């Protein structure tokens, strides 16, 4: 079945293009192409894949088209007129035509009679074989809107009798930008699939590069053709390093650059020089120059970010789109700092085309995370997760979210342990353990148990980063320490007190290993240091409770 699917991916575009040119009707070509593929799905698993699968599909599709035309003589007559018009308008063969019928359909779909927004959509649907939702995602519009565009474009081709042919030499310059945009859209879908189990659709990316090579051979003097080919080569050169063995996403910052295709990078760099020489640079050439700077850097931090920002400034003049502005903001974050980059991101937040754009949400989440704005980063990662198209993108957003949650520092140990209620529960559980131990209970006075538990909880609250619940209610700490100073330094009692504390944490279901460790460290410090002094002469009059933060407690305990 994998072999059959590979054949379909390879042959569908050729088949559709040939049938559209032969019969002059895209709807008919799509229908009989689908019927031929359906027939193959029935026959090939039984009979095997034929030696010439493309020829088998073409023969089957032509027969189905002829059968349909025979059943509808009016339709057949109409198509006959279209075919005559097409043959009359077609230039005579000079041996220089584009060497692929799919490119004839590319130029038909990019005809100036079609609305600019419809050209790329129709080509992606017909030649790349993308579904309507996938095409919609490529252009950042709703699927319903894209469906209307595709129907409208097909209707325009049919009613305007747009011929399925290669334009003449005089027409190529004005028709070329539309074709380049279509090819790059195909490549973009291959670079980052809009849906499915894989991050990359290498077949689409490589098909786009192949078509760009054909155009470059035909039009070697066109700088933007050269620039587009260079851009795609420089990006595609990173393909092997962009995913892990399990298909997971690896960002540019973390990629193993030894796995990049350096021969492809060298080819792309040479093409960039050509594209930027001898005339004003176009958008694809500038993007290729940016890609070359990324590929030339030894590592991510060594990237020439000032030059990249400068090139994005040029690109914004040529193509003032929100996606270009987004990429520039990301580069500014690397050049000027994360705060500067985030400010630019926030300026773009209300841009309609970016509201549901996954890369925007993910990049903003990363900046917030780097700046330590964790609640906002969490919300941004959750937003990125909802917007991710492919499963690897979703998995990447989930991993980022989980990683951040696992390493998110607590503001205080007091908060991590449950605030005032948590402190009171812990003090009560510890006190119960202590009073059940004959040795440790000797240091306490049972008649004042309720007050003692409350004072203990208040003491821990303040010490572990909570509000000034102890010194604000019970007075200064030094006087309280003096009340406990007569017990003396009994190591065995102290160790048993710590053991009771560890048991108390279990009693209240405090299971987080990090939190248990830092609480244990604090209690051990407090037990062996100020709580049970040998006599009140060693207690300073200005004794104050230290504020134990989540991040600093281990270091302080060790000191």
XYZ file of C-alpha atoms in Angstrom:
559
model
C 0.000 0.000 0.000
C 2.887 2.394 0.701
C 4.127 1.798 -2.853
C 0.667 2.576 -4.221
C 0.402 5.784 -2.208
C 3.839 6.861 -3.410
C 2.730 6.369 -7.018
C -0.411 8.414 -6.418
C 1.587 11.265 -4.917
C 3.952 11.242 -7.866
C 1.444 10.823 -10.658
C -1.628 12.786 -9.532
C -0.278 16.209 -10.495
C 0.983 15.047 -13.885
C -2.272 13.264 -14.592
C -4.449 16.220 -13.666
C -2.344 18.664 -15.678
C -2.391 16.496 -18.792
C -6.137 15.921 -18.573
C -6.869 19.586 -17.944
C -4.871 20.558 -21.010
C -6.464 17.828 -23.115
C -10.075 18.553 -22.199
C -9.890 22.199 -21.140
C -11.917 21.696 -17.964
C -10.481 21.433 -14.453
C -13.598 19.981 -12.866
C -13.752 17.164 -15.404
C -10.007 16.548 -15.041
C -10.259 16.365 -11.240
C -13.240 14.040 -11.342
C -11.763 11.507 -13.764
C -8.391 11.701 -11.998
C -10.095 10.752 -8.736
C -12.022 7.983 -10.475
C -8.838 6.572 -11.996
C -7.150 6.549 -8.591
C -10.192 4.853 -7.059
C -10.020 2.196 -9.772
C -6.347 1.672 -9.028
C -7.107 1.226 -5.339
C -9.403 -1.642 -6.305
C -7.264 -3.275 -9.005
C -3.658 -2.802 -7.921
C -3.836 -4.598 -4.557
C -5.105 -7.637 -6.507
C -3.177 -7.407 -9.792
C -0.104 -5.569 -8.481
C 1.223 -2.143 -9.451
C 1.626 -2.072 -13.263
C 5.057 -1.465 -14.824
C 3.931 1.966 -16.015
C 1.512 3.170 -13.308
C 1.277 6.672 -14.756
C 0.322 5.319 -18.152
C -2.264 3.008 -16.560
C -3.825 5.920 -14.694
C -3.817 8.128 -17.790
C -5.475 5.486 -19.969
C -8.113 4.823 -17.332
C -8.826 8.509 -16.780
C -9.096 9.250 -20.515
C -11.560 6.415 -20.988
C -13.686 7.713 -18.148
C -13.574 11.231 -19.594
C -14.617 9.993 -23.044
C -17.451 7.956 -21.529
C -18.698 11.017 -19.693
C -18.528 13.189 -22.811
C -20.445 10.629 -24.814
C -23.221 10.705 -22.234
C -23.438 14.509 -22.454
C -23.306 15.673 -26.078
C -23.936 19.327 -25.154
C -21.026 19.236 -22.756
C -18.898 17.526 -25.384
C -19.696 20.189 -27.955
C -18.785 22.912 -25.486
C -15.440 21.275 -24.727
C -14.754 20.862 -28.412
C -15.065 24.632 -28.888
C -12.739 25.205 -25.966
C -10.214 22.796 -27.441
C -10.288 24.572 -30.805
C -9.733 27.928 -29.105
C -6.873 26.487 -27.098
C -5.187 25.011 -30.170
C -5.626 28.266 -32.084
C -4.071 30.406 -29.325
C -1.217 28.063 -28.478
C 2.184 29.183 -29.807
C 3.956 26.975 -32.270
C 6.399 24.576 -30.742
C 9.971 25.819 -30.831
C 11.459 23.131 -28.642
C 11.746 25.628 -25.769
C 8.481 24.910 -23.940
C 8.600 24.207 -20.250
C 9.416 20.505 -20.015
C 6.512 19.504 -17.769
C 2.782 19.642 -18.348
C 2.278 20.513 -14.714
C 3.965 23.843 -15.311
C 1.500 24.553 -18.093
C -1.208 24.197 -15.480
C 0.833 26.354 -13.076
C 0.760 29.211 -15.575
C -2.920 28.659 -16.258
C -3.705 28.861 -12.557
C -1.577 32.008 -12.302
C -3.334 33.701 -15.234
C -3.868 37.461 -14.669
C -7.575 37.041 -15.404
C -7.856 35.266 -12.044
C -7.950 37.161 -8.780
C -4.531 37.276 -7.159
C -5.794 35.553 -4.020
C -7.243 32.679 -6.094
C -4.184 31.770 -8.139
C -2.068 30.120 -5.488
C -5.060 28.487 -3.864
C -6.150 26.796 -7.066
C -2.659 25.588 -7.876
C -2.118 24.112 -4.433
C -5.436 22.325 -4.691
C -4.945 20.986 -8.209
C -1.216 20.419 -8.595
C 0.022 19.831 -5.066
C -3.004 17.742 -4.195
C -3.636 19.552 -0.913
C -7.044 19.417 0.697
C -9.053 22.603 0.936
C -8.357 22.985 4.699
C -4.627 22.550 4.044
C -4.721 25.237 1.360
C -6.675 27.483 3.723
C -4.029 27.093 6.408
C -1.264 27.910 3.951
C -2.972 31.254 3.242
C -4.157 31.867 6.830
C -7.875 32.025 5.948
C -10.911 29.940 7.008
C -11.572 26.723 5.086
C -15.007 27.943 3.919
C -13.437 31.054 2.425
C -10.839 28.965 0.609
C -13.468 26.602 -0.813
C -15.293 29.581 -2.348
C -12.057 30.877 -3.858
C -11.267 27.554 -5.532
C -14.768 27.214 -6.996
C -14.622 30.820 -8.189
C -11.253 30.300 -9.884
C -12.377 27.171 -11.724
C -15.492 28.952 -12.911
C -13.410 31.874 -14.179
C -11.106 29.593 -16.166
C -14.082 27.854 -17.724
C -16.096 30.982 -18.579
C -13.122 33.076 -19.746
C -11.789 30.167 -21.819
C -8.338 30.555 -20.339
C -6.119 28.194 -22.349
C -4.039 25.467 -20.727
C -0.704 26.342 -22.286
C 2.707 27.825 -21.619
C 2.698 31.631 -22.074
C 4.721 33.172 -24.863
C 8.055 34.890 -24.108
C 6.446 38.337 -23.928
C 3.933 37.200 -21.308
C 6.301 35.379 -18.997
C 7.650 38.384 -17.014
C 4.227 39.542 -15.864
C 2.958 36.029 -15.244
C 6.048 34.900 -13.362
C 5.423 36.428 -9.877
C 2.215 34.462 -9.530
C 3.939 31.219 -10.430
C 6.773 31.900 -7.962
C 4.278 32.553 -5.190
C 2.536 29.271 -5.933
C 5.780 27.276 -5.950
C 6.842 28.815 -2.649
C 3.438 28.017 -1.137
C 3.930 24.385 -2.092
C 7.379 24.448 -0.532
C 6.034 26.063 2.637
C 3.511 23.267 3.072
C 6.337 20.781 2.602
C 8.569 22.602 5.088
C 5.920 22.692 7.836
C 2.909 20.502 7.103
C -0.382 22.107 8.050
C -1.722 18.809 9.381
C -0.880 15.144 9.743
C 1.579 13.015 11.689
C 4.802 14.547 10.307
C 6.374 17.971 10.615
C 7.715 17.916 7.057
C 6.260 16.726 3.770
C 9.518 16.224 1.962
C 7.784 15.151 -1.243
C 6.137 18.567 -1.572
C 9.297 20.476 -0.664
C 11.359 18.537 -3.176
C 8.674 18.913 -5.859
C 8.709 22.674 -5.358
C 12.505 22.719 -5.656
C 12.311 20.611 -8.826
C 9.817 23.001 -10.407
C 11.966 25.962 -9.381
C 14.991 24.358 -11.028
C 13.037 24.003 -14.260
C 12.038 27.659 -14.151
C 15.612 28.661 -13.373
C 16.919 26.756 -16.381
C 14.286 28.453 -18.559
C 14.768 31.956 -17.134
C 18.365 32.146 -15.816
C 18.408 35.947 -15.986
C 15.353 36.383 -13.741
C 16.778 37.320 -10.328
C 13.685 36.347 -8.367
C 13.614 32.875 -9.917
C 17.233 32.497 -8.796
C 16.402 33.961 -5.386
C 13.481 31.604 -4.830
C 15.528 28.549 -5.752
C 18.334 29.715 -3.442
C 15.898 30.329 -0.592
C 14.352 26.883 -0.813
C 17.721 25.134 -1.063
C 19.109 26.975 1.970
C 16.057 26.093 4.065
C 15.701 22.525 2.806
C 19.365 21.882 3.600
C 18.385 21.714 7.305
C 15.716 19.037 6.801
C 17.561 16.139 8.488
C 18.295 18.153 11.626
C 14.796 19.601 12.067
C 13.301 16.466 13.614
C 14.460 13.863 16.104
C 14.401 10.086 15.573
C 10.814 10.047 16.839
C 9.737 12.865 14.512
C 9.802 15.498 17.269
C 10.483 19.142 16.449
C 14.033 20.465 16.846
C 14.249 24.244 16.668
C 17.012 26.030 14.781
C 18.691 26.966 18.061
C 19.087 23.305 19.041
C 19.857 21.674 15.692
C 23.008 19.663 15.072
C 24.465 21.691 12.219
C 26.703 18.811 11.222
C 23.582 17.124 9.872
C 22.814 19.976 7.490
C 23.277 19.339 3.770
C 26.362 21.486 3.231
C 26.587 20.860 -0.509
C 23.047 22.193 -0.846
C 23.985 25.180 1.333
C 26.962 25.933 -0.910
C 24.750 25.774 -4.008
C 22.244 28.089 -2.347
C 24.902 30.583 -1.308
C 26.231 30.800 -4.870
C 22.721 31.407 -6.156
C 22.219 34.181 -3.560
C 25.231 36.037 -4.934
C 23.789 35.775 -8.438
C 20.324 36.871 -7.289
C 21.690 39.985 -5.544
C 23.980 41.007 -8.402
C 23.114 43.184 -11.365
C 19.787 44.635 -10.306
C 17.454 45.521 -7.450
C 16.790 42.658 -5.075
C 13.313 41.190 -4.793
C 11.616 39.648 -1.748
C 12.761 36.088 -2.462
C 16.360 37.183 -2.962
C 16.377 39.089 0.349
C 14.860 36.114 2.174
C 17.530 33.918 0.608
C 20.224 36.262 1.948
C 18.710 35.940 5.441
C 18.647 32.146 5.147
C 22.290 32.188 4.020
C 23.314 34.118 7.152
C 21.628 31.503 9.321
C 23.342 28.669 7.444
C 26.759 30.311 7.548
C 26.756 30.766 11.349
C 28.831 28.294 13.356
C 26.114 28.195 16.008
C 22.901 29.998 16.903
C 24.460 32.577 19.208
C 27.098 33.365 16.594
C 24.478 34.374 14.011
C 24.891 37.873 12.553
C 21.650 39.199 14.063
C 22.310 42.896 13.260
C 22.667 42.036 9.569
C 19.552 39.852 9.663
C 17.505 42.669 11.208
C 18.816 45.050 8.540
C 17.735 42.623 5.808
C 14.294 42.306 7.393
C 14.040 46.096 7.271
C 14.623 45.878 3.525
C 12.167 43.011 3.194
C 9.460 44.970 5.036
C 9.790 47.699 2.428
C 9.366 45.152 -0.359
C 6.734 43.003 1.336
C 5.070 44.762 4.301
C 3.282 41.666 5.595
C 2.573 40.731 9.244
C 4.540 37.485 8.904
C 7.642 39.425 7.818
C 7.091 41.813 10.745
C 6.847 38.801 13.059
C 10.132 37.351 11.807
C 11.798 40.722 12.191
C 10.544 40.982 15.781
C 12.073 37.586 16.558
C 15.408 38.741 15.121
C 15.239 41.974 17.139
C 14.766 39.870 20.286
C 18.079 38.183 19.553
C 19.848 41.441 18.706
C 18.452 43.824 21.332
C 17.118 41.511 24.041
C 13.941 39.618 24.802
C 12.109 42.648 26.217
C 12.631 44.587 22.982
C 11.431 41.647 20.913
C 8.368 41.088 23.085
C 7.373 44.742 22.741
C 7.266 44.284 18.976
C 5.292 41.047 19.366
C 2.737 42.874 21.483
C 2.373 45.525 18.787
C 1.455 42.736 16.348
C -0.954 40.970 18.718
C -4.072 42.540 17.178
C -3.046 41.770 13.593
C -5.926 39.582 12.241
C -3.637 37.308 10.226
C -1.537 36.499 13.282
C -4.256 35.864 15.850
C -4.598 32.215 14.828
C -1.037 31.784 13.567
C 0.748 29.025 15.484
C 4.339 30.314 15.007
C 3.328 33.675 16.487
C 1.825 32.117 19.625
C 4.770 29.752 20.096
C 7.464 32.407 19.608
C 5.694 34.778 21.992
C 5.418 31.990 24.589
C 9.154 31.330 24.302
C 9.962 35.008 24.866
C 7.679 35.190 27.902
C 9.284 32.030 29.268
C 12.799 33.419 28.793
C 11.742 36.583 30.624
C 10.383 34.582 33.559
C 6.785 35.754 33.032
C 5.542 32.268 33.712
C 1.752 32.656 34.037
C 1.658 34.556 30.739
C 3.995 32.022 29.135
C 1.732 29.202 30.266
C -1.284 30.841 28.638
C 0.707 31.481 25.441
C 1.912 27.871 25.241
C -1.667 26.685 25.743
C -2.732 28.972 22.893
C 0.061 27.601 20.685
C -1.108 24.084 21.468
C -4.637 24.836 20.271
C -3.320 26.395 17.041
C -0.765 23.717 16.129
C -1.620 21.919 12.899
C 0.566 18.820 12.723
C 1.000 16.304 15.505
C 4.734 17.111 15.956
C 3.852 20.776 16.441
C 1.240 19.824 19.042
C 3.710 17.513 20.785
C 6.328 20.284 20.816
C 3.891 22.735 22.415
C 2.853 20.104 24.966
C 6.488 19.378 25.813
C 7.280 23.064 26.247
C 4.268 23.497 28.484
C 5.099 20.424 30.573
C 8.771 21.354 30.832
C 7.937 24.837 32.015
C 5.463 23.556 34.582
C 7.995 21.058 35.935
C 10.736 23.644 36.328
C 8.578 26.615 37.248
C 10.076 28.120 40.412
C 7.691 28.802 43.268
C 7.712 32.375 44.527
C 7.919 31.106 48.117
C 8.026 27.770 49.906
C 5.057 29.032 51.904
C 2.939 29.137 48.731
C 4.217 25.779 47.502
C 3.208 24.141 50.804
C -0.358 25.459 50.638
C -0.216 28.896 52.226
C -1.581 29.544 55.725
C -3.794 26.464 55.682
C -0.870 24.296 54.648
C 1.337 25.721 57.390
C -1.318 25.145 60.045
C -1.915 21.565 58.882
C 1.826 20.866 58.900
C 2.284 22.394 62.358
C -0.637 20.410 63.734
C 0.628 17.132 62.227
C 4.148 17.763 63.535
C 2.900 18.629 66.980
C 0.867 15.430 67.135
C 3.936 13.418 66.192
C 6.080 15.232 68.766
C 3.594 14.780 71.615
C 3.463 11.046 70.862
C 7.244 10.764 71.316
C 8.421 10.517 74.919
C 11.807 12.116 74.286
C 10.848 15.045 72.048
C 7.673 15.875 73.984
C 9.829 16.704 77.011
C 10.654 20.064 75.384
C 6.994 21.179 75.174
C 4.203 22.033 77.541
C 0.903 20.249 76.704
C -1.348 22.784 78.500
C -0.619 25.433 75.807
C -0.965 23.077 72.803
C -3.523 25.061 70.724
C -1.637 28.319 71.118
C 1.655 26.588 70.495
C 0.451 25.061 67.196
C -0.830 28.430 65.967
C 2.406 30.180 66.924
C 4.421 27.453 65.221
C 2.376 27.794 62.005
C 2.781 31.567 62.122
C 6.545 31.198 62.661
C 6.877 28.901 59.645
C 4.644 31.141 57.548
C 6.956 34.101 57.987
C 10.144 32.085 57.732
C 9.069 30.337 54.530
C 8.125 33.472 52.638
C 4.606 34.238 53.759
C 3.250 37.434 55.361
C 4.544 38.682 58.722
C 2.110 36.532 60.637
C 4.459 35.748 63.521
C 6.287 38.918 64.460
C 3.166 40.960 63.771
C 1.123 38.957 66.287
C 3.460 37.384 68.803
C 6.145 40.010 69.157
C 9.830 39.879 68.326
C 11.496 36.547 67.776
C 14.298 37.041 70.248
C 11.974 36.982 73.264
C 10.376 33.756 72.106
C 13.752 32.146 71.538
C 14.725 32.980 75.073
C 11.617 31.150 76.301
C 12.934 27.987 74.625
C 16.583 28.439 75.537
C 16.555 26.295 78.631
C 16.277 23.017 76.783
C 19.922 22.832 75.877
C 21.482 21.373 72.716
C 20.465 17.732 72.651
C 21.393 16.252 69.286
C 19.246 13.183 69.765
C 16.196 15.302 70.519
C 16.874 17.419 67.463
C 17.183 14.391 65.192
C 13.948 12.955 66.544
C 12.211 16.310 66.017
C 13.320 16.293 62.384
C 12.090 12.707 61.980
C 8.718 13.744 63.364
C 8.646 16.596 60.850
C 9.299 14.218 57.954
C 6.487 11.973 59.219
C 4.202 14.992 59.491
C 4.743 15.849 55.838
C 3.588 12.339 54.958
C 0.594 12.669 57.291
C -0.750 15.642 55.316
C -0.015 13.989 51.936
C 2.789 16.351 51.040
C 4.494 14.162 48.424
C 6.299 16.515 46.023
C 9.962 15.429 46.423
C 11.400 18.892 45.799
C 9.095 20.519 48.311
C 9.735 17.824 50.911
C 13.483 18.284 50.492
C 13.523 22.049 50.940
C 11.114 21.904 53.895
C 13.309 19.230 55.511
C 16.385 21.401 54.949
C 14.692 24.411 56.520
C 13.447 22.520 59.558
C 16.843 20.918 60.101
C 18.499 24.330 59.983
C 15.948 25.877 62.320
C 16.177 22.965 64.748
C 19.956 22.906 65.033
C 20.480 26.669 64.912
C 18.111 29.152 66.622
C 15.159 27.223 68.053
C 16.921 25.382 70.892
C 19.797 27.455 72.113
C 21.787 26.282 75.135
C 21.096 29.520 77.006
C 19.675 32.948 76.306
C 23.076 34.640 76.391
C 23.805 33.539 72.794
C 20.549 34.947 71.424
C 21.052 38.418 69.834
C 18.539 41.099 70.703
C 17.913 41.856 67.005
C 17.230 38.238 66.017
C 14.938 38.129 62.956
C 13.308 35.332 61.064
C 15.040 34.729 57.711
C 12.900 34.702 54.552
C 13.351 31.305 52.927
C 12.612 31.507 49.194
C 12.109 28.494 46.951
C 15.279 29.118 44.972
C 17.513 30.034 47.893
C 16.599 27.545 50.592
C 19.020 24.800 49.578
C 21.949 27.196 49.380
C 21.083 28.765 52.721
C 20.611 25.383 54.376
C 24.022 24.245 53.192
C 25.640 27.415 54.464
